[in-house]
Amino acid sequence: MSPALIALFSAFGLVLAVELPDKTLVATLVLTTRFRAWPVFAGVCVAFAVQCVIAVAFGSLLTLLPETLVSVLVAAMFGVGAFLLLREGFSEGSEAGEDASRSGPGPVSFLRSALTSFGVLFAAEWGDASQLATAGLVARLGNPFAVGVGAFVALVSVAGLAVFIGAKIRDRIRPKLIQRTAGFVFAGFAAFALAQLLW
């Protein structure tokens, strides 16, 4: 097997394993319950493409970041995400109104949904394990294109799974319940990142 294929499959396997239980799946799932599936998928795919380019381009620099700084930034990011999700999940808004706004084209345009999805996932991927893993593989294997493609395909696979699940359950589950659950999950990730500082 050529070095390029080894790099591609290594990146795909590692990033897929890191992302399946990660916030990327949860965030994409929540977005799909709020917006139509295609704009969400388009937005997150573009976010992943940009983040993969950044990780590949600055791989050696990202791997030099102190672990303490990365843990603090990740904890802060999860904490903000948890706050926003829980605030919306426990707000007084009518779920019936939200369901109506999500059925059919509604008032939210494709572009707005895609841009919102892009922003959420672009911010969430900063300092993420998959970004650091991609950068580390670039530094170790020395094949940035193959590593970038492998990481991107893994991220898109996770996003596709989340969009598929979200589209199937969006009419069967209360959006606020998903937001609350995701908020508590994000809070758990924040606590875990802070706990890593003590270990």
mmCIF file of N, CA, C and O in Angstrom, residues 90-193:
data_model
loop_
_atom_site.group_PDB
_atom_site.id
_atom_site.type_symbol
_atom_site.label_atom_id
_atom_site.label_comp_id
_atom_site.label_asym_id
_atom_site.label_seq_id
_atom_site.Cartn_x
_atom_site.Cartn_y
_atom_site.Cartn_z
ATOM 1 N N PHE A 90 -34.638 25.589 27.763
ATOM 2 C CA PHE A 90 -35.525 25.878 28.892
ATOM 3 C C PHE A 90 -36.267 27.198 28.729
ATOM 4 O O PHE A 90 -36.902 27.670 29.663
ATOM 5 N N SER A 91 -36.194 27.807 27.540
ATOM 6 C CA SER A 91 -36.903 29.069 27.310
ATOM 7 C C SER A 91 -38.407 28.814 27.254
ATOM 8 O O SER A 91 -38.863 27.685 27.101
ATOM 9 N N GLU A 92 -39.175 29.890 27.348
ATOM 10 C CA GLU A 92 -40.620 29.786 27.401
ATOM 11 C C GLU A 92 -41.262 29.639 26.028
ATOM 12 O O GLU A 92 -42.472 29.564 25.910
ATOM 13 N N GLY A 93 -40.461 29.628 24.955
ATOM 14 C CA GLY A 93 -41.004 29.580 23.600
ATOM 15 C C GLY A 93 -41.870 28.356 23.369
ATOM 16 O O GLY A 93 -41.690 27.310 23.971
ATOM 17 N N SER A 94 -42.815 28.489 22.473
ATOM 18 C CA SER A 94 -43.733 27.405 22.156
ATOM 19 C C SER A 94 -43.080 26.406 21.215
ATOM 20 O O SER A 94 -42.582 26.777 20.163
ATOM 21 N N GLU A 95 -43.120 25.149 21.594
ATOM 22 C CA GLU A 95 -42.566 24.128 20.713
ATOM 23 C C GLU A 95 -43.437 23.932 19.487
ATOM 24 O O GLU A 95 -42.966 23.575 18.424
ATOM 25 N N ALA A 96 -44.711 24.180 19.624
ATOM 26 C CA ALA A 96 -45.589 24.052 18.456
ATOM 27 C C ALA A 96 -45.196 25.059 17.396
ATOM 28 O O ALA A 96 -45.159 24.765 16.211
ATOM 29 N N GLY A 97 -44.869 26.274 17.855
ATOM 30 C CA GLY A 97 -44.436 27.301 16.915
ATOM 31 C C GLY A 97 -43.134 26.928 16.258
ATOM 32 O O GLY A 97 -42.928 27.155 15.069
ATOM 33 N N GLU A 98 -42.234 26.322 17.036
ATOM 34 C CA GLU A 98 -40.960 25.902 16.471
ATOM 35 C C GLU A 98 -41.168 24.803 15.446
ATOM 36 O O GLU A 98 -40.553 24.789 14.394
ATOM 37 N N ASP A 99 -42.082 23.871 15.757
ATOM 38 C CA ASP A 99 -42.344 22.800 14.814
ATOM 39 C C ASP A 99 -42.923 23.344 13.520
ATOM 40 O O ASP A 99 -42.580 22.895 12.444
ATOM 41 N N ALA A 100 -43.794 24.344 13.644
ATOM 42 C CA ALA A 100 -44.384 24.929 12.449
ATOM 43 C C ALA A 100 -43.331 25.634 11.625
ATOM 44 O O ALA A 100 -43.345 25.582 10.402
ATOM 45 N N SER A 101 -42.395 26.300 12.305
ATOM 46 C CA SER A 101 -41.355 27.020 11.567
ATOM 47 C C SER A 101 -40.391 26.075 10.884
ATOM 48 O O SER A 101 -39.715 26.452 9.941
ATOM 49 N N ARG A 102 -40.317 24.835 11.375
ATOM 50 C CA ARG A 102 -39.384 23.896 10.783
ATOM 51 C C ARG A 102 -40.017 23.033 9.705
ATOM 52 O O ARG A 102 -39.349 22.304 9.021
ATOM 53 N N SER A 103 -41.346 23.060 9.583
ATOM 54 C CA SER A 103 -41.986 22.236 8.573
ATOM 55 C C SER A 103 -42.005 22.979 7.253
ATOM 56 O O SER A 103 -42.399 24.135 7.195
ATOM 57 N N GLY A 104 -41.575 22.304 6.205
ATOM 58 C CA GLY A 104 -41.548 22.933 4.889
ATOM 59 C C GLY A 104 -40.477 23.994 4.816
ATOM 60 O O GLY A 104 -39.609 24.089 5.663
ATOM 61 N N PRO A 105 -40.533 24.837 3.760
ATOM 62 C CA PRO A 105 -39.525 25.865 3.560
ATOM 63 C C PRO A 105 -39.456 26.840 4.719
ATOM 64 O O PRO A 105 -38.397 27.200 5.167
ATOM 65 N N GLY A 106 -40.642 27.287 5.232
ATOM 66 C CA GLY A 106 -40.647 28.189 6.379
ATOM 67 C C GLY A 106 -39.928 29.493 6.110
ATOM 68 O O GLY A 106 -39.511 29.781 5.004
ATOM 69 N N PRO A 107 -39.777 30.294 7.166
ATOM 70 C CA PRO A 107 -39.162 31.602 7.006
ATOM 71 C C PRO A 107 -37.635 31.565 6.920
ATOM 72 O O PRO A 107 -37.023 32.571 6.595
ATOM 73 N N VAL A 108 -37.024 30.441 7.262
ATOM 74 C CA VAL A 108 -35.564 30.369 7.279
ATOM 75 C C VAL A 108 -35.068 29.908 5.906
ATOM 76 O O VAL A 108 -35.394 28.824 5.440
ATOM 77 N N SER A 109 -34.271 30.754 5.280
ATOM 78 C CA SER A 109 -33.780 30.450 3.930
ATOM 79 C C SER A 109 -32.679 29.393 3.972
ATOM 80 O O SER A 109 -32.081 29.125 5.021
ATOM 81 N N PHE A 110 -32.405 28.816 2.798
ATOM 82 C CA PHE A 110 -31.325 27.841 2.659
ATOM 83 C C PHE A 110 -30.006 28.476 3.092
ATOM 84 O O PHE A 110 -29.243 27.888 3.856
ATOM 85 N N LEU A 111 -29.751 29.698 2.607
ATOM 86 C CA LEU A 111 -28.483 30.363 2.899
ATOM 87 C C LEU A 111 -28.316 30.626 4.384
ATOM 88 O O LEU A 111 -27.250 30.374 4.960
ATOM 89 N N ARG A 112 -29.367 31.102 5.026
ATOM 90 C CA ARG A 112 -29.271 31.395 6.464
ATOM 91 C C ARG A 112 -29.043 30.114 7.267
ATOM 92 O O ARG A 112 -28.228 30.078 8.192
ATOM 93 N N SER A 113 -29.775 29.061 6.912
ATOM 94 C CA SER A 113 -29.590 27.778 7.608
ATOM 95 C C SER A 113 -28.173 27.255 7.414
ATOM 96 O O SER A 113 -27.537 26.777 8.358
ATOM 97 N N ALA A 114 -27.675 27.339 6.172
ATOM 98 C CA ALA A 114 -26.325 26.852 5.876
ATOM 99 C C ALA A 114 -25.275 27.679 6.602
ATOM 100 O O ALA A 114 -24.308 27.134 7.152
ATOM 101 N N LEU A 115 -25.447 29.003 6.615
ATOM 102 C CA LEU A 115 -24.479 29.870 7.292
ATOM 103 C C LEU A 115 -24.478 29.641 8.797
ATOM 104 O O LEU A 115 -23.425 29.643 9.435
ATOM 105 N N THR A 116 -25.663 29.441 9.372
ATOM 106 C CA THR A 116 -25.745 29.152 10.801
ATOM 107 C C THR A 116 -25.034 27.841 11.118
ATOM 108 O O THR A 116 -24.254 27.746 12.073
ATOM 109 N N SER A 117 -25.292 26.824 10.301
ATOM 110 C CA SER A 117 -24.650 25.524 10.495
ATOM 111 C C SER A 117 -23.135 25.637 10.335
ATOM 112 O O SER A 117 -22.367 25.057 11.113
ATOM 113 N N PHE A 118 -22.709 26.398 9.326
ATOM 114 C CA PHE A 118 -21.279 26.616 9.123
ATOM 115 C C PHE A 118 -20.654 27.254 10.360
ATOM 116 O O PHE A 118 -19.621 26.802 10.857
ATOM 117 N N GLY A 119 -21.280 28.318 10.869
ATOM 118 C CA GLY A 119 -20.733 29.034 12.021
ATOM 119 C C GLY A 119 -20.618 28.166 13.256
ATOM 120 O O GLY A 119 -19.597 28.174 13.955
ATOM 121 N N VAL A 120 -21.672 27.389 13.529
ATOM 122 C CA VAL A 120 -21.675 26.539 14.722
ATOM 123 C C VAL A 120 -20.567 25.494 14.647
ATOM 124 O O VAL A 120 -19.779 25.322 15.581
ATOM 125 N N LEU A 121 -20.485 24.795 13.515
ATOM 126 C CA LEU A 121 -19.491 23.725 13.404
ATOM 127 C C LEU A 121 -18.081 24.268 13.227
ATOM 128 O O LEU A 121 -17.114 23.680 13.715
ATOM 129 N N PHE A 122 -17.937 25.404 12.553
ATOM 130 C CA PHE A 122 -16.613 25.994 12.401
ATOM 131 C C PHE A 122 -16.047 26.372 13.762
ATOM 132 O O PHE A 122 -14.884 26.094 14.067
ATOM 133 N N ALA A 123 -16.881 26.986 14.602
ATOM 134 C CA ALA A 123 -16.434 27.358 15.950
ATOM 135 C C ALA A 123 -16.185 26.123 16.810
ATOM 136 O O ALA A 123 -15.211 26.059 17.555
ATOM 137 N N ALA A 124 -17.055 25.133 16.680
ATOM 138 C CA ALA A 124 -16.938 23.945 17.523
ATOM 139 C C ALA A 124 -15.696 23.121 17.217
ATOM 140 O O ALA A 124 -15.158 22.441 18.091
ATOM 141 N N GLU A 125 -15.223 23.186 15.990
ATOM 142 C CA GLU A 125 -14.077 22.365 15.602
ATOM 143 C C GLU A 125 -12.732 22.959 16.018
ATOM 144 O O GLU A 125 -11.718 22.279 15.945
ATOM 145 N N TRP A 126 -12.705 24.233 16.445
ATOM 146 C CA TRP A 126 -11.427 24.820 16.891
ATOM 147 C C TRP A 126 -10.942 24.093 18.130
ATOM 148 O O TRP A 126 -11.644 23.994 19.131
ATOM 149 N N GLY A 127 -9.728 23.597 18.066
ATOM 150 C CA GLY A 127 -9.150 22.895 19.211
ATOM 151 C C GLY A 127 -9.735 21.525 19.439
ATOM 152 O O GLY A 127 -9.452 20.891 20.453
ATOM 153 N N ASP A 128 -10.571 21.063 18.516
ATOM 154 C CA ASP A 128 -11.215 19.775 18.674
ATOM 155 C C ASP A 128 -10.192 18.651 18.501
ATOM 156 O O ASP A 128 -9.158 18.811 17.857
ATOM 157 N N ALA A 129 -10.537 17.496 19.054
ATOM 158 C CA ALA A 129 -9.627 16.350 18.973
ATOM 159 C C ALA A 129 -9.344 15.961 17.527
ATOM 160 O O ALA A 129 -8.216 15.589 17.185
ATOM 161 N N SER A 130 -10.359 16.078 16.670
ATOM 162 C CA SER A 130 -10.146 15.694 15.269
ATOM 163 C C SER A 130 -9.204 16.664 14.569
ATOM 164 O O SER A 130 -8.396 16.267 13.728
ATOM 165 N N GLN A 131 -9.288 17.940 14.913
ATOM 166 C CA GLN A 131 -8.391 18.931 14.315
ATOM 167 C C GLN A 131 -6.956 18.680 14.766
ATOM 168 O O GLN A 131 -6.022 18.697 13.949
ATOM 169 N N LEU A 132 -6.789 18.416 16.037
ATOM 170 C CA LEU A 132 -5.454 18.130 16.555
ATOM 171 C C LEU A 132 -4.917 16.812 16.011
ATOM 172 O O LEU A 132 -3.725 16.696 15.704
ATOM 173 N N ALA A 133 -5.817 15.827 15.868
ATOM 174 C CA ALA A 133 -5.392 14.543 15.304
ATOM 175 C C ALA A 133 -4.943 14.711 13.856
ATOM 176 O O ALA A 133 -3.935 14.138 13.432
ATOM 177 N N THR A 134 -5.699 15.511 13.101
ATOM 178 C CA THR A 134 -5.334 15.760 11.704
ATOM 179 C C THR A 134 -3.968 16.439 11.625
ATOM 180 O O THR A 134 -3.107 16.054 10.826
ATOM 181 N N ALA A 135 -3.780 17.452 12.455
ATOM 182 C CA ALA A 135 -2.501 18.166 12.464
ATOM 183 C C ALA A 135 -1.361 17.228 12.858
ATOM 184 O O ALA A 135 -0.269 17.269 12.271
ATOM 185 N N GLY A 136 -1.605 16.380 13.850
ATOM 186 C CA GLY A 136 -0.578 15.449 14.287
ATOM 187 C C GLY A 136 -0.203 14.443 13.211
ATOM 188 O O GLY A 136 0.976 14.125 13.034
ATOM 189 N N LEU A 137 -1.214 13.956 12.490
ATOM 190 C CA LEU A 137 -0.927 13.008 11.410
ATOM 191 C C LEU A 137 -0.138 13.675 10.287
ATOM 192 O O LEU A 137 0.735 13.050 9.682
ATOM 193 N N VAL A 138 -0.463 14.940 10.001
ATOM 194 C CA VAL A 138 0.303 15.657 8.972
ATOM 195 C C VAL A 138 1.760 15.754 9.392
ATOM 196 O O VAL A 138 2.679 15.518 8.597
ATOM 197 N N ALA A 139 1.977 16.093 10.663
ATOM 198 C CA ALA A 139 3.343 16.240 11.151
ATOM 199 C C ALA A 139 4.082 14.900 11.140
ATOM 200 O O ALA A 139 5.277 14.849 10.858
ATOM 201 N N ARG A 140 3.385 13.796 11.430
ATOM 202 C CA ARG A 140 4.040 12.489 11.530
ATOM 203 C C ARG A 140 4.192 11.794 10.190
ATOM 204 O O ARG A 140 5.212 11.176 9.921
ATOM 205 N N LEU A 141 3.159 11.879 9.337
ATOM 206 C CA LEU A 141 3.181 11.111 8.095
ATOM 207 C C LEU A 141 3.686 11.912 6.906
ATOM 208 O O LEU A 141 4.047 11.341 5.889
ATOM 209 N N GLY A 142 3.665 13.236 7.021
ATOM 210 C CA GLY A 142 4.216 14.075 5.972
ATOM 211 C C GLY A 142 3.483 14.004 4.643
ATOM 212 O O GLY A 142 4.080 14.215 3.599
ATOM 213 N N ASN A 143 2.183 13.697 4.672
ATOM 214 C CA ASN A 143 1.399 13.648 3.438
ATOM 215 C C ASN A 143 0.122 14.463 3.646
ATOM 216 O O ASN A 143 -0.960 13.908 3.855
ATOM 217 N N PRO A 144 0.229 15.803 3.603
ATOM 218 C CA PRO A 144 -0.894 16.656 3.979
ATOM 219 C C PRO A 144 -2.157 16.457 3.151
ATOM 220 O O PRO A 144 -3.266 16.494 3.692
ATOM 221 N N PHE A 145 -2.020 16.243 1.850
ATOM 222 C CA PHE A 145 -3.219 16.106 1.014
ATOM 223 C C PHE A 145 -4.009 14.853 1.389
ATOM 224 O O PHE A 145 -5.227 14.906 1.583
ATOM 225 N N ALA A 146 -3.321 13.732 1.496
ATOM 226 C CA ALA A 146 -4.002 12.474 1.825
ATOM 227 C C ALA A 146 -4.615 12.514 3.222
ATOM 228 O O ALA A 146 -5.752 12.067 3.429
ATOM 229 N N VAL A 147 -3.887 13.085 4.178
ATOM 230 C CA VAL A 147 -4.421 13.206 5.542
ATOM 231 C C VAL A 147 -5.649 14.112 5.540
ATOM 232 O O VAL A 147 -6.676 13.802 6.159
ATOM 233 N N GLY A 148 -5.561 15.225 4.829
ATOM 234 C CA GLY A 148 -6.693 16.156 4.759
ATOM 235 C C GLY A 148 -7.926 15.522 4.148
ATOM 236 O O GLY A 148 -9.044 15.686 4.649
ATOM 237 N N VAL A 149 -7.738 14.778 3.064
ATOM 238 C CA VAL A 149 -8.873 14.107 2.408
ATOM 239 C C VAL A 149 -9.478 13.058 3.341
ATOM 240 O O VAL A 149 -10.708 12.968 3.489
ATOM 241 N N GLY A 150 -8.644 12.267 3.979
ATOM 242 C CA GLY A 150 -9.143 11.245 4.894
ATOM 243 C C GLY A 150 -9.928 11.839 6.050
ATOM 244 O O GLY A 150 -11.001 11.350 6.413
ATOM 245 N N ALA A 151 -9.394 12.908 6.637
ATOM 246 C CA ALA A 151 -10.081 13.570 7.753
ATOM 247 C C ALA A 151 -11.407 14.171 7.295
ATOM 248 O O ALA A 151 -12.427 14.045 7.974
ATOM 249 N N PHE A 152 -11.404 14.815 6.129
ATOM 250 C CA PHE A 152 -12.618 15.439 5.611
ATOM 251 C C PHE A 152 -13.704 14.403 5.338
ATOM 252 O O PHE A 152 -14.868 14.591 5.707
ATOM 253 N N VAL A 153 -13.336 13.287 4.730
ATOM 254 C CA VAL A 153 -14.324 12.245 4.424
ATOM 255 C C VAL A 153 -14.903 11.671 5.717
ATOM 256 O O VAL A 153 -16.109 11.395 5.812
ATOM 257 N N ALA A 154 -14.076 11.509 6.735
ATOM 258 C CA ALA A 154 -14.568 11.011 8.023
ATOM 259 C C ALA A 154 -15.548 12.002 8.651
ATOM 260 O O ALA A 154 -16.614 11.605 9.140
ATOM 261 N N LEU A 155 -15.214 13.287 8.625
ATOM 262 C CA LEU A 155 -16.097 14.306 9.188
ATOM 263 C C LEU A 155 -17.424 14.370 8.444
ATOM 264 O O LEU A 155 -18.492 14.480 9.053
ATOM 265 N N VAL A 156 -17.364 14.303 7.118
ATOM 266 C CA VAL A 156 -18.591 14.340 6.321
ATOM 267 C C VAL A 156 -19.442 13.099 6.587
ATOM 268 O O VAL A 156 -20.676 13.169 6.619
ATOM 269 N N SER A 157 -18.798 11.954 6.800
ATOM 270 C CA SER A 157 -19.540 10.719 7.114
ATOM 271 C C SER A 157 -20.305 10.870 8.424
ATOM 272 O O SER A 157 -21.478 10.484 8.526
ATOM 273 N N VAL A 158 -19.657 11.447 9.440
ATOM 274 C CA VAL A 158 -20.315 11.666 10.727
ATOM 275 C C VAL A 158 -21.466 12.662 10.567
ATOM 276 O O VAL A 158 -22.565 12.460 11.095
ATOM 277 N N ALA A 159 -21.216 13.738 9.816
ATOM 278 C CA ALA A 159 -22.267 14.736 9.589
ATOM 279 C C ALA A 159 -23.444 14.127 8.837
ATOM 280 O O ALA A 159 -24.606 14.393 9.164
ATOM 281 N N GLY A 160 -23.151 13.307 7.835
ATOM 282 C CA GLY A 160 -24.220 12.658 7.079
ATOM 283 C C GLY A 160 -25.072 11.766 7.963
ATOM 284 O O GLY A 160 -26.309 11.760 7.859
ATOM 285 N N LEU A 161 -24.431 11.020 8.857
ATOM 286 C CA LEU A 161 -25.160 10.172 9.791
ATOM 287 C C LEU A 161 -26.058 11.004 10.707
ATOM 288 O O LEU A 161 -27.230 10.680 10.924
ATOM 289 N N ALA A 162 -25.511 12.109 11.228
ATOM 290 C CA ALA A 162 -26.276 12.968 12.125
ATOM 291 C C ALA A 162 -27.456 13.610 11.399
ATOM 292 O O ALA A 162 -28.564 13.707 11.946
ATOM 293 N N VAL A 163 -27.242 14.073 10.166
ATOM 294 C CA VAL A 163 -28.324 14.684 9.392
ATOM 295 C C VAL A 163 -29.408 13.645 9.093
ATOM 296 O O VAL A 163 -30.605 13.937 9.194
ATOM 297 N N PHE A 164 -29.008 12.431 8.750
ATOM 298 C CA PHE A 164 -29.977 11.370 8.460
ATOM 299 C C PHE A 164 -30.828 11.072 9.690
ATOM 300 O O PHE A 164 -32.062 11.005 9.613
ATOM 301 N N ILE A 165 -30.166 10.911 10.848
ATOM 302 C CA ILE A 165 -30.902 10.618 12.085
ATOM 303 C C ILE A 165 -31.798 11.798 12.449
ATOM 304 O O ILE A 165 -32.968 11.626 12.801
ATOM 305 N N GLY A 166 -31.247 13.014 12.362
ATOM 306 C CA GLY A 166 -32.022 14.197 12.709
ATOM 307 C C GLY A 166 -33.249 14.367 11.841
ATOM 308 O O GLY A 166 -34.335 14.724 12.321
ATOM 309 N N ALA A 167 -33.119 14.127 10.543
ATOM 310 C CA ALA A 167 -34.250 14.255 9.629
ATOM 311 C C ALA A 167 -35.320 13.215 9.937
ATOM 312 O O ALA A 167 -36.518 13.481 9.782
ATOM 313 N N LYS A 168 -34.912 12.025 10.401
ATOM 314 C CA LYS A 168 -35.879 10.966 10.708
ATOM 315 C C LYS A 168 -36.640 11.226 11.997
ATOM 316 O O LYS A 168 -37.815 10.881 12.108
ATOM 317 N N ILE A 169 -35.949 11.819 12.987
ATOM 318 C CA ILE A 169 -36.595 11.969 14.301
ATOM 319 C C ILE A 169 -37.163 13.353 14.540
ATOM 320 O O ILE A 169 -37.854 13.564 15.528
ATOM 321 N N ARG A 170 -36.926 14.301 13.637
ATOM 322 C CA ARG A 170 -37.332 15.681 13.909
ATOM 323 C C ARG A 170 -38.827 15.835 14.119
ATOM 324 O O ARG A 170 -39.267 16.714 14.856
ATOM 325 N N ASP A 171 -39.639 14.995 13.496
ATOM 326 C CA ASP A 171 -41.087 15.097 13.668
ATOM 327 C C ASP A 171 -41.595 14.225 14.800
ATOM 328 O O ASP A 171 -42.775 14.259 15.128
ATOM 329 N N ARG A 172 -40.719 13.448 15.412
ATOM 330 C CA ARG A 172 -41.141 12.520 16.466
ATOM 331 C C ARG A 172 -40.649 12.921 17.855
ATOM 332 O O ARG A 172 -40.987 12.264 18.833
ATOM 333 N N ILE A 173 -39.813 13.934 17.914
ATOM 334 C CA ILE A 173 -39.223 14.288 19.204
ATOM 335 C C ILE A 173 -39.315 15.791 19.415
ATOM 336 O O ILE A 173 -39.320 16.567 18.467
ATOM 337 N N ARG A 174 -39.439 16.180 20.659
ATOM 338 C CA ARG A 174 -39.545 17.602 20.981
ATOM 339 C C ARG A 174 -38.177 18.267 20.835
ATOM 340 O O ARG A 174 -37.204 17.814 21.436
ATOM 341 N N PRO A 175 -38.088 19.366 20.052
ATOM 342 C CA PRO A 175 -36.798 20.051 19.868
ATOM 343 C C PRO A 175 -36.166 20.494 21.182
ATOM 344 O O PRO A 175 -34.960 20.401 21.352
ATOM 345 N N LYS A 176 -36.995 20.959 22.113
ATOM 346 C CA LYS A 176 -36.429 21.443 23.377
ATOM 347 C C LYS A 176 -35.802 20.307 24.177
ATOM 348 O O LYS A 176 -34.831 20.512 24.901
ATOM 349 N N LEU A 177 -36.346 19.107 24.033
ATOM 350 C CA LEU A 177 -35.760 17.956 24.723
ATOM 351 C C LEU A 177 -34.365 17.672 24.177
ATOM 352 O O LEU A 177 -33.430 17.410 24.944
ATOM 353 N N ILE A 178 -34.209 17.737 22.852
ATOM 354 C CA ILE A 178 -32.886 17.523 22.249
ATOM 355 C C ILE A 178 -31.928 18.623 22.683
ATOM 356 O O ILE A 178 -30.768 18.370 22.996
ATOM 357 N N GLN A 179 -32.408 19.868 22.702
ATOM 358 C CA GLN A 179 -31.545 20.977 23.106
ATOM 359 C C GLN A 179 -31.097 20.822 24.551
ATOM 360 O O GLN A 179 -29.929 21.056 24.872
ATOM 361 N N ARG A 180 -32.003 20.430 25.419
ATOM 362 C CA ARG A 180 -31.640 20.238 26.823
ATOM 363 C C ARG A 180 -30.634 19.100 26.968
ATOM 364 O O ARG A 180 -29.636 19.230 27.681
ATOM 365 N N THR A 181 -30.919 17.990 26.298
ATOM 366 C CA THR A 181 -30.006 16.848 26.362
ATOM 367 C C THR A 181 -28.628 17.225 25.846
ATOM 368 O O THR A 181 -27.600 16.939 26.473
ATOM 369 N N ALA A 182 -28.606 17.897 24.669
ATOM 370 C CA ALA A 182 -27.321 18.310 24.086
ATOM 371 C C ALA A 182 -26.612 19.296 25.007
ATOM 372 O O ALA A 182 -25.379 19.262 25.145
ATOM 373 N N GLY A 183 -27.359 20.178 25.649
ATOM 374 C CA GLY A 183 -26.761 21.141 26.571
ATOM 375 C C GLY A 183 -26.073 20.450 27.733
ATOM 376 O O GLY A 183 -24.951 20.812 28.112
ATOM 377 N N PHE A 184 -26.732 19.436 28.306
ATOM 378 C CA PHE A 184 -26.123 18.700 29.411
ATOM 379 C C PHE A 184 -24.912 17.896 28.933
ATOM 380 O O PHE A 184 -23.920 17.765 29.653
ATOM 381 N N VAL A 185 -24.991 17.359 27.700
ATOM 382 C CA VAL A 185 -23.842 16.641 27.142
ATOM 383 C C VAL A 185 -22.660 17.591 26.977
ATOM 384 O O VAL A 185 -21.524 17.275 27.345
ATOM 385 N N PHE A 186 -22.922 18.790 26.437
ATOM 386 C CA PHE A 186 -21.862 19.781 26.268
ATOM 387 C C PHE A 186 -21.272 20.172 27.618
ATOM 388 O O PHE A 186 -20.061 20.344 27.751
ATOM 389 N N ALA A 187 -22.136 20.328 28.626
ATOM 390 C CA ALA A 187 -21.648 20.663 29.966
ATOM 391 C C ALA A 187 -20.738 19.557 30.496
ATOM 392 O O ALA A 187 -19.716 19.826 31.132
ATOM 393 N N GLY A 188 -21.100 18.300 30.216
ATOM 394 C CA GLY A 188 -20.256 17.180 30.620
ATOM 395 C C GLY A 188 -18.899 17.216 29.928
ATOM 396 O O GLY A 188 -17.868 16.968 30.552
ATOM 397 N N PHE A 189 -18.901 17.565 28.613
ATOM 398 C CA PHE A 189 -17.638 17.696 27.891
ATOM 399 C C PHE A 189 -16.779 18.807 28.490
ATOM 400 O O PHE A 189 -15.559 18.682 28.592
ATOM 401 N N ALA A 190 -17.427 19.914 28.892
ATOM 402 C CA ALA A 190 -16.680 21.026 29.491
ATOM 403 C C ALA A 190 -16.049 20.587 30.814
ATOM 404 O O ALA A 190 -14.885 20.878 31.086
ATOM 405 N N ALA A 191 -16.821 19.869 31.617
ATOM 406 C CA ALA A 191 -16.298 19.390 32.899
ATOM 407 C C ALA A 191 -15.143 18.410 32.684
ATOM 408 O O ALA A 191 -14.142 18.445 33.397
ATOM 409 N N PHE A 192 -15.285 17.548 31.679
ATOM 410 C CA PHE A 192 -14.221 16.586 31.383
ATOM 411 C C PHE A 192 -12.949 17.303 30.948
ATOM 412 O O PHE A 192 -11.838 16.951 31.359
ATOM 413 N N ALA A 193 -13.101 18.352 30.105
ATOM 414 C CA ALA A 193 -11.917 19.101 29.649
ATOM 415 C C ALA A 193 -11.239 19.787 30.829
ATOM 416 O O ALA A 193 -9.997 19.833 30.906
#
